[in-house]
mmCIF file of C-alpha atoms in Angstrom:
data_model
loop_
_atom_site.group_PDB
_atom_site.id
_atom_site.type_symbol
_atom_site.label_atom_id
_atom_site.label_comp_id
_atom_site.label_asym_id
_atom_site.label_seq_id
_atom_site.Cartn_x
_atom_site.Cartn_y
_atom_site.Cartn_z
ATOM 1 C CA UNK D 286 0.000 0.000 0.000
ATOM 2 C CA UNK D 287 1.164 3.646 -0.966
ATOM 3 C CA UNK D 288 0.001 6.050 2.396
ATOM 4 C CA UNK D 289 0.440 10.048 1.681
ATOM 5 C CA UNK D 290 -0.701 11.943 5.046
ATOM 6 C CA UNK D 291 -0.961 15.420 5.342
ATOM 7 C CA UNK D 292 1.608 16.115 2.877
ATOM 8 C CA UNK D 293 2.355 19.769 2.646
ATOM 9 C CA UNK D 294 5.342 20.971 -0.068
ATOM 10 C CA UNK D 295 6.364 24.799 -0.419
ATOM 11 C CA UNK D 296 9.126 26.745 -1.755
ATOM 12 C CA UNK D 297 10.861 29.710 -0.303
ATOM 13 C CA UNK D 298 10.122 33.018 -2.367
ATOM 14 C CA UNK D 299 11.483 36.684 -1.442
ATOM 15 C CA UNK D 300 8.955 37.673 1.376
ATOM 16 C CA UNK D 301 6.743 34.501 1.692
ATOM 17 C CA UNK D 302 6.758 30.770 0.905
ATOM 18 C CA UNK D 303 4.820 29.026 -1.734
ATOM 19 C CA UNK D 304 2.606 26.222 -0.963
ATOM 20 C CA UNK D 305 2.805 23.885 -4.154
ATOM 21 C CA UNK D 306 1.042 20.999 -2.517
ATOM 22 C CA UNK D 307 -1.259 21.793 1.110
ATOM 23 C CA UNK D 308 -1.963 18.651 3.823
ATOM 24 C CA UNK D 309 -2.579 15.687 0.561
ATOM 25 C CA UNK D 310 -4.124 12.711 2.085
ATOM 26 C CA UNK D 311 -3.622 9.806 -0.883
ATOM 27 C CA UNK D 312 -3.869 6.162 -0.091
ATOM 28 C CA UNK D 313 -3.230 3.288 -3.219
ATOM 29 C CA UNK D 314 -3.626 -0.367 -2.638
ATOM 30 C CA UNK D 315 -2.082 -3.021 -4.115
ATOM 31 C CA UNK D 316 -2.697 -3.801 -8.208
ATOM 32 C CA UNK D 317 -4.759 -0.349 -7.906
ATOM 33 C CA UNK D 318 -4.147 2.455 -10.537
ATOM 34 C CA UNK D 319 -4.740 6.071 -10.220
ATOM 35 C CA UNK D 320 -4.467 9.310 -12.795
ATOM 36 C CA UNK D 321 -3.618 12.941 -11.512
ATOM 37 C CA UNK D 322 -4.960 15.894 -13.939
ATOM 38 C CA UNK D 323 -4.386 19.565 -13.133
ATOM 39 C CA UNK D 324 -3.339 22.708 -14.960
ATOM 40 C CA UNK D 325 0.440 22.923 -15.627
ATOM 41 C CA UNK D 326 1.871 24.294 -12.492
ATOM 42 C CA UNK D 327 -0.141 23.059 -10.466
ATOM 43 C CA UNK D 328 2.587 20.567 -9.035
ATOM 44 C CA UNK D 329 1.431 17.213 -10.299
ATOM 45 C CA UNK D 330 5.219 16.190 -10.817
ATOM 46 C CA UNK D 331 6.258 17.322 -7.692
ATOM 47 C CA UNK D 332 3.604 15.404 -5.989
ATOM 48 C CA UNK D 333 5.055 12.351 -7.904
ATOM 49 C CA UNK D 334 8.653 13.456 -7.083
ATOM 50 C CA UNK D 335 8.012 13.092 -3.659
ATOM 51 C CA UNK D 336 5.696 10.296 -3.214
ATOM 52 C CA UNK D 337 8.707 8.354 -5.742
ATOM 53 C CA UNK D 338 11.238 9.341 -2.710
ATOM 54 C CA UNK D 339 13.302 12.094 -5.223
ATOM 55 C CA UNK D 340 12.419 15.019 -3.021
ATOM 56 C CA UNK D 341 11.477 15.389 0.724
ATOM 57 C CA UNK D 342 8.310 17.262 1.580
ATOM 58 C CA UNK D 343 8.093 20.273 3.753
ATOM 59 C CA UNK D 344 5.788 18.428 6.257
ATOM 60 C CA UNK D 345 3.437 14.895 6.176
ATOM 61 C CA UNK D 346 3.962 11.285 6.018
ATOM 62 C CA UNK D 347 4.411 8.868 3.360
ATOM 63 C CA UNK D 348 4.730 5.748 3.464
ATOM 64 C CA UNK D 349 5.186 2.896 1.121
ATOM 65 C CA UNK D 350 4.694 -0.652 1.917
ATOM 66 C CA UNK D 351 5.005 0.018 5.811
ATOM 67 C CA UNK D 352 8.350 1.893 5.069
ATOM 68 C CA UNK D 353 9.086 5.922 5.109
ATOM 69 C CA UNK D 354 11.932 6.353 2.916
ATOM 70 C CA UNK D 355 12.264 10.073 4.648
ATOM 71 C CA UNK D 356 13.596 8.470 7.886
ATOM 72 C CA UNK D 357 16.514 6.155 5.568
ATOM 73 C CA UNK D 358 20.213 7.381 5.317
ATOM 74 C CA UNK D 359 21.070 7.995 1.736
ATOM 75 C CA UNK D 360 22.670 4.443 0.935
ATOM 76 C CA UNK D 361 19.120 2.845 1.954
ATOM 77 C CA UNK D 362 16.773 5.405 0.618
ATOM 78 C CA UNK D 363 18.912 5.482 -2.846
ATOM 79 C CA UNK D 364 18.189 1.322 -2.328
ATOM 80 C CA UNK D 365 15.049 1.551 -1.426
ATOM 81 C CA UNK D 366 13.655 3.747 -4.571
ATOM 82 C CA UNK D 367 15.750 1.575 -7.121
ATOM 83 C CA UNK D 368 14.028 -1.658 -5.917
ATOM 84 C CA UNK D 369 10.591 -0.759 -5.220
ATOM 85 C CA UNK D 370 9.772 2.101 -7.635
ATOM 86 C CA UNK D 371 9.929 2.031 -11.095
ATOM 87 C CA UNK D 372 9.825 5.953 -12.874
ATOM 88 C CA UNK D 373 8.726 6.881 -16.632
ATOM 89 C CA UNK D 374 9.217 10.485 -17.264
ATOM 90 C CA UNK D 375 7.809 12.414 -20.301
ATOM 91 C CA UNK D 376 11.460 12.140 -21.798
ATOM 92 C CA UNK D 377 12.495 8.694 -21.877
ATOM 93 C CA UNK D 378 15.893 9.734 -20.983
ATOM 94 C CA UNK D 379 17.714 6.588 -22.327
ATOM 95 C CA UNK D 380 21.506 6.478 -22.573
ATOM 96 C CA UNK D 381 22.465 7.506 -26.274
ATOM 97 C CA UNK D 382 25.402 4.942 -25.775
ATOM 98 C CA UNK D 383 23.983 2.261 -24.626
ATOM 99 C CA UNK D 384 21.644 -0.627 -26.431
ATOM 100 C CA UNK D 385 18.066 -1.182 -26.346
ATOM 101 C CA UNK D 386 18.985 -4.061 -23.636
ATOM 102 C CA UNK D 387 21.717 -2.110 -21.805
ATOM 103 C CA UNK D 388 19.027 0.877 -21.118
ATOM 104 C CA UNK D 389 16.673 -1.715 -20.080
ATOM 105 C CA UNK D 390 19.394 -3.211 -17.421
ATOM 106 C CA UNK D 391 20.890 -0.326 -15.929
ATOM 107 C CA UNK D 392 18.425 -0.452 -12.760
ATOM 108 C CA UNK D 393 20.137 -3.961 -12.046
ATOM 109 C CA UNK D 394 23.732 -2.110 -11.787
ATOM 110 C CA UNK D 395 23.104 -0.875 -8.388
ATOM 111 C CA UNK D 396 20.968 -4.033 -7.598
ATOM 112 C CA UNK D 397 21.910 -7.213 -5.918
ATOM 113 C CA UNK D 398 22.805 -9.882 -8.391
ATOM 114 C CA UNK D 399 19.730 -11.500 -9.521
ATOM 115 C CA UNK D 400 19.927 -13.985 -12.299
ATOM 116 C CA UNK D 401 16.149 -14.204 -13.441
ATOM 117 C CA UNK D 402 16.625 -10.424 -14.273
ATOM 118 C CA UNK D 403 18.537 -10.412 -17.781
ATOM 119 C CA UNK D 404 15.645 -12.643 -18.805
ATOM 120 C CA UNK D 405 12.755 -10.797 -17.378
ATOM 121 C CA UNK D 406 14.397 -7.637 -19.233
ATOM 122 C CA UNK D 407 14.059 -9.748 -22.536
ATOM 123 C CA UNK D 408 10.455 -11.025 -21.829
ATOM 124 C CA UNK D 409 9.799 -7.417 -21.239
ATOM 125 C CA UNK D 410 11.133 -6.169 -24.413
ATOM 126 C CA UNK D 411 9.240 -9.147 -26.408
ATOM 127 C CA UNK D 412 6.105 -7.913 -24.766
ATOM 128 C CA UNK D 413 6.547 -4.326 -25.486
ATOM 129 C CA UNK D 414 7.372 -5.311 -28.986
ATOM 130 C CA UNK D 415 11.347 -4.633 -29.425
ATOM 131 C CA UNK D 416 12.986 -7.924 -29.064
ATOM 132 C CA UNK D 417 14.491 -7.693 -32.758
ATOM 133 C CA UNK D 418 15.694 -4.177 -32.038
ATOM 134 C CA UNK D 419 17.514 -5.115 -28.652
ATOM 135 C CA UNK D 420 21.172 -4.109 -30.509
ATOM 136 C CA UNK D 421 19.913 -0.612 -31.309
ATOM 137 C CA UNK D 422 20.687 2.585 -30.060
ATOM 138 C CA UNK D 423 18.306 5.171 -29.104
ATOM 139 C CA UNK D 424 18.680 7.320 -31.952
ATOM 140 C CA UNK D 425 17.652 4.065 -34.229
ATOM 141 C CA UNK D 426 14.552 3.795 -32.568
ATOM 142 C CA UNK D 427 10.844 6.001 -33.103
ATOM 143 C CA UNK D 428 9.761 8.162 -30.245
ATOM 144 C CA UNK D 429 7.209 5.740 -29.198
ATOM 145 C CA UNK D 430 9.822 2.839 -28.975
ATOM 146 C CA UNK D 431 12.265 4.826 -26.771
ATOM 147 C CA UNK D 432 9.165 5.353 -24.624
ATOM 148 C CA UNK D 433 8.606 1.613 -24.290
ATOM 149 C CA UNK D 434 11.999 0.666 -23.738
ATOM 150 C CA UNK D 435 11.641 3.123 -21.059
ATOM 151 C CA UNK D 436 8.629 1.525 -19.708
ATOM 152 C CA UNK D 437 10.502 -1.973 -19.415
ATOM 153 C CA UNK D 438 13.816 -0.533 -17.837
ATOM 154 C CA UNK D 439 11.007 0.598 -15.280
ATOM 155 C CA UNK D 440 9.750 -2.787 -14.626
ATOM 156 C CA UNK D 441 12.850 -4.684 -15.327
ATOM 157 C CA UNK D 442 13.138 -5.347 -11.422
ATOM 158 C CA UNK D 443 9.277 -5.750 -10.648
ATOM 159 C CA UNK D 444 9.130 -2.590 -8.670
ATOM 160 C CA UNK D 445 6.091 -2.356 -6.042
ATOM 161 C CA UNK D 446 4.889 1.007 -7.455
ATOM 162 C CA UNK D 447 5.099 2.924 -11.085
ATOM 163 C CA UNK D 448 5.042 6.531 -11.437
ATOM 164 C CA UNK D 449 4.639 8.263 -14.856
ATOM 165 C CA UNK D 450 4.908 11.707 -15.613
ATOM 166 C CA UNK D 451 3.349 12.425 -18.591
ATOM 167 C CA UNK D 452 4.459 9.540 -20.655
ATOM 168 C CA UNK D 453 2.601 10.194 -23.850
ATOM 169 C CA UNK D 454 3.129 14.202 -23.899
ATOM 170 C CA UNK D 455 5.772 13.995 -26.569
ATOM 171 C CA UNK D 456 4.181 11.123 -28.345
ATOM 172 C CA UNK D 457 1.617 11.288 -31.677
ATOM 173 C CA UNK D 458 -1.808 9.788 -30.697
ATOM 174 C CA UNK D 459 -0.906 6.168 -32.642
ATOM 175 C CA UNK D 460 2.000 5.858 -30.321
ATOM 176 C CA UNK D 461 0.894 7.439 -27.359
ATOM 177 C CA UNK D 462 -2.156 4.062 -27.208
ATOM 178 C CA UNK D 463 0.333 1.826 -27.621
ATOM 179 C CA UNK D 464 2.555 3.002 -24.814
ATOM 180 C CA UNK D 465 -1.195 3.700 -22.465
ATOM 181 C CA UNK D 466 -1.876 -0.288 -23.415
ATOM 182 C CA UNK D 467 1.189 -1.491 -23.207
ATOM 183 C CA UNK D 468 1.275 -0.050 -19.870
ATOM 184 C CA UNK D 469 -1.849 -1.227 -18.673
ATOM 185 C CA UNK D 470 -1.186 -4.520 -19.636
ATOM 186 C CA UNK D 471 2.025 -4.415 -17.920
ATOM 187 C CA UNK D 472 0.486 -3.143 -14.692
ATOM 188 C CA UNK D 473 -2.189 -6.249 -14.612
ATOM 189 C CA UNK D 474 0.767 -8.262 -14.990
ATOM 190 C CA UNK D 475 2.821 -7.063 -12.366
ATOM 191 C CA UNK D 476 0.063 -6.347 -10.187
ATOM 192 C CA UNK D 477 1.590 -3.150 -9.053
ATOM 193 C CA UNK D 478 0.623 0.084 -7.763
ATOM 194 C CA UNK D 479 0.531 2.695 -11.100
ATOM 195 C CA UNK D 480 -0.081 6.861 -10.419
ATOM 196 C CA UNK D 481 -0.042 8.307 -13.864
ATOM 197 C CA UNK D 482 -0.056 12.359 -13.890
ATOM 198 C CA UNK D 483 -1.607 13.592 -17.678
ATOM 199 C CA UNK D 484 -3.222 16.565 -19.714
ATOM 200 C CA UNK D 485 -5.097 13.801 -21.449
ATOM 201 C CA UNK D 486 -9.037 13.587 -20.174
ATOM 202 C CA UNK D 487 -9.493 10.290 -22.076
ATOM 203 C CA UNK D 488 -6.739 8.144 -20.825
ATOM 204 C CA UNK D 489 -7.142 10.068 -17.291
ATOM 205 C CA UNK D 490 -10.750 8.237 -17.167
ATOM 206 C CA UNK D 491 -8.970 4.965 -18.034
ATOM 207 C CA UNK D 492 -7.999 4.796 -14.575
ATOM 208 C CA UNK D 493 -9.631 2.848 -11.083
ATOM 209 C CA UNK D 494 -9.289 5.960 -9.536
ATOM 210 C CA UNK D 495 -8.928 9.876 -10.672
ATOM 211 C CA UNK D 496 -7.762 12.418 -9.166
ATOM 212 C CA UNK D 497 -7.560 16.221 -9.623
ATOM 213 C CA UNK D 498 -4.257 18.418 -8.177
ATOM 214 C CA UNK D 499 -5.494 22.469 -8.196
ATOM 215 C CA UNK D 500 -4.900 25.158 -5.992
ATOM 216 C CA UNK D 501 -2.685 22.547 -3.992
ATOM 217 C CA UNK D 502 -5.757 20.468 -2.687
ATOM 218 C CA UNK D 503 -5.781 16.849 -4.578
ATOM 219 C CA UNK D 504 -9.651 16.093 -4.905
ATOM 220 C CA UNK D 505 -11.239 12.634 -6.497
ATOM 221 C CA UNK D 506 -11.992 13.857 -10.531
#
């Protein structure tokens, strides 16, 4: 289970303090899915950012499967969010050097050694549709397979919760289905916790749950 309580998140400014996000009370249970719309702004991604452990908020609890990764040391909390979250971000932000497979892989470099992972990232790719293009580099590849090869290096090590920040925003409307399918299939398989934040009203409604972030108060949709 993902458990946000009374999350508050502002930002210093000359002569006052901002309040991007104001006491968020979220809960997510296993295999359960949830969208987040808002305006642009209206700090969606930082709401992600911090529930995916990247940055602290100013005051609140969260709490992912009975753990706070807030109260870790850096070596555990870096640990923690490379083995039990998986991120997609608008840009896929694969390695131009590496291969299809190597992008895929590199959560297992800071991983414990796990031999059922090389073949899970290969399963992955045949099921996103890119096991002939494993050898490629990124700049061989369309936008909407760098997103999926993005979407399996997020899975690769069967993370307990996905978090995608606008995956399809830089993706034409044939390839921005196949990633939202390809994704929801995933997630049934998996059976993990999903949050997806997106402009898009029709695959927002896609969703168990939606959610809307304005005026820093995050409200069912």
């Amino acid at each position: 289970m993902l458990e946000v309580k009374n999350l508050t998140k502002e930002y210093p400014m000359p002569g006052r303090r901002l309040e991007v996000l104001s006491n968020i009370d979220f809960t997510l249970n296993d295999a359960e899915s949830a969208s987040i719309i808002g305006p642009s702004g209206s700090g969606k991604s930082t709401f992600l950012y911090i529930v995916g452990a990247l940055e602290p908020p100013s005051s609140g609890l969260v709490r992912l499967a009975g753990e706070n990764p807030y109260q870790m040391n850096e070596k555990d909390l870096a640990a923690f969010r490379n083995r039990k979250i998986g991120f997609v971000f608008q840009d896929h932000h694969l390695l131009p050097q590496c291969s299809v497979l190597e992008n895929v892989l590199i959560p297992t470099l800071v991983s414990p050694p796990d031999d059922s992972v090389p073949k899970r990232a290969m399963e992955l790719l045949e099921q996103v549709g890119l096991k002939d293009r494993i050898h490629h580099k990124p700049h061989e590849l369309s936008g909407g397979e760098k997103q999926r090869v993005a979407l399996a290096r997020a899975l690769v090590l069967q993370p307990r919760l996905v978090l995608c920040d606008e995956p399809t925003g830089n993706l034409d409307t044939e390839s921005a289905e196949t990633v939202v399918s390809l994704l929801f299939d995933l997630h049934k398989r998996q059976k993990n916790m999903l949050v997806v934040v997106t402009h898009n009203l029709e695959i927002a409604g896609r969703f168990h749950r939606r959610f809307k972030l304005h005026r820093a108060q995050l409200q069912p949709a």
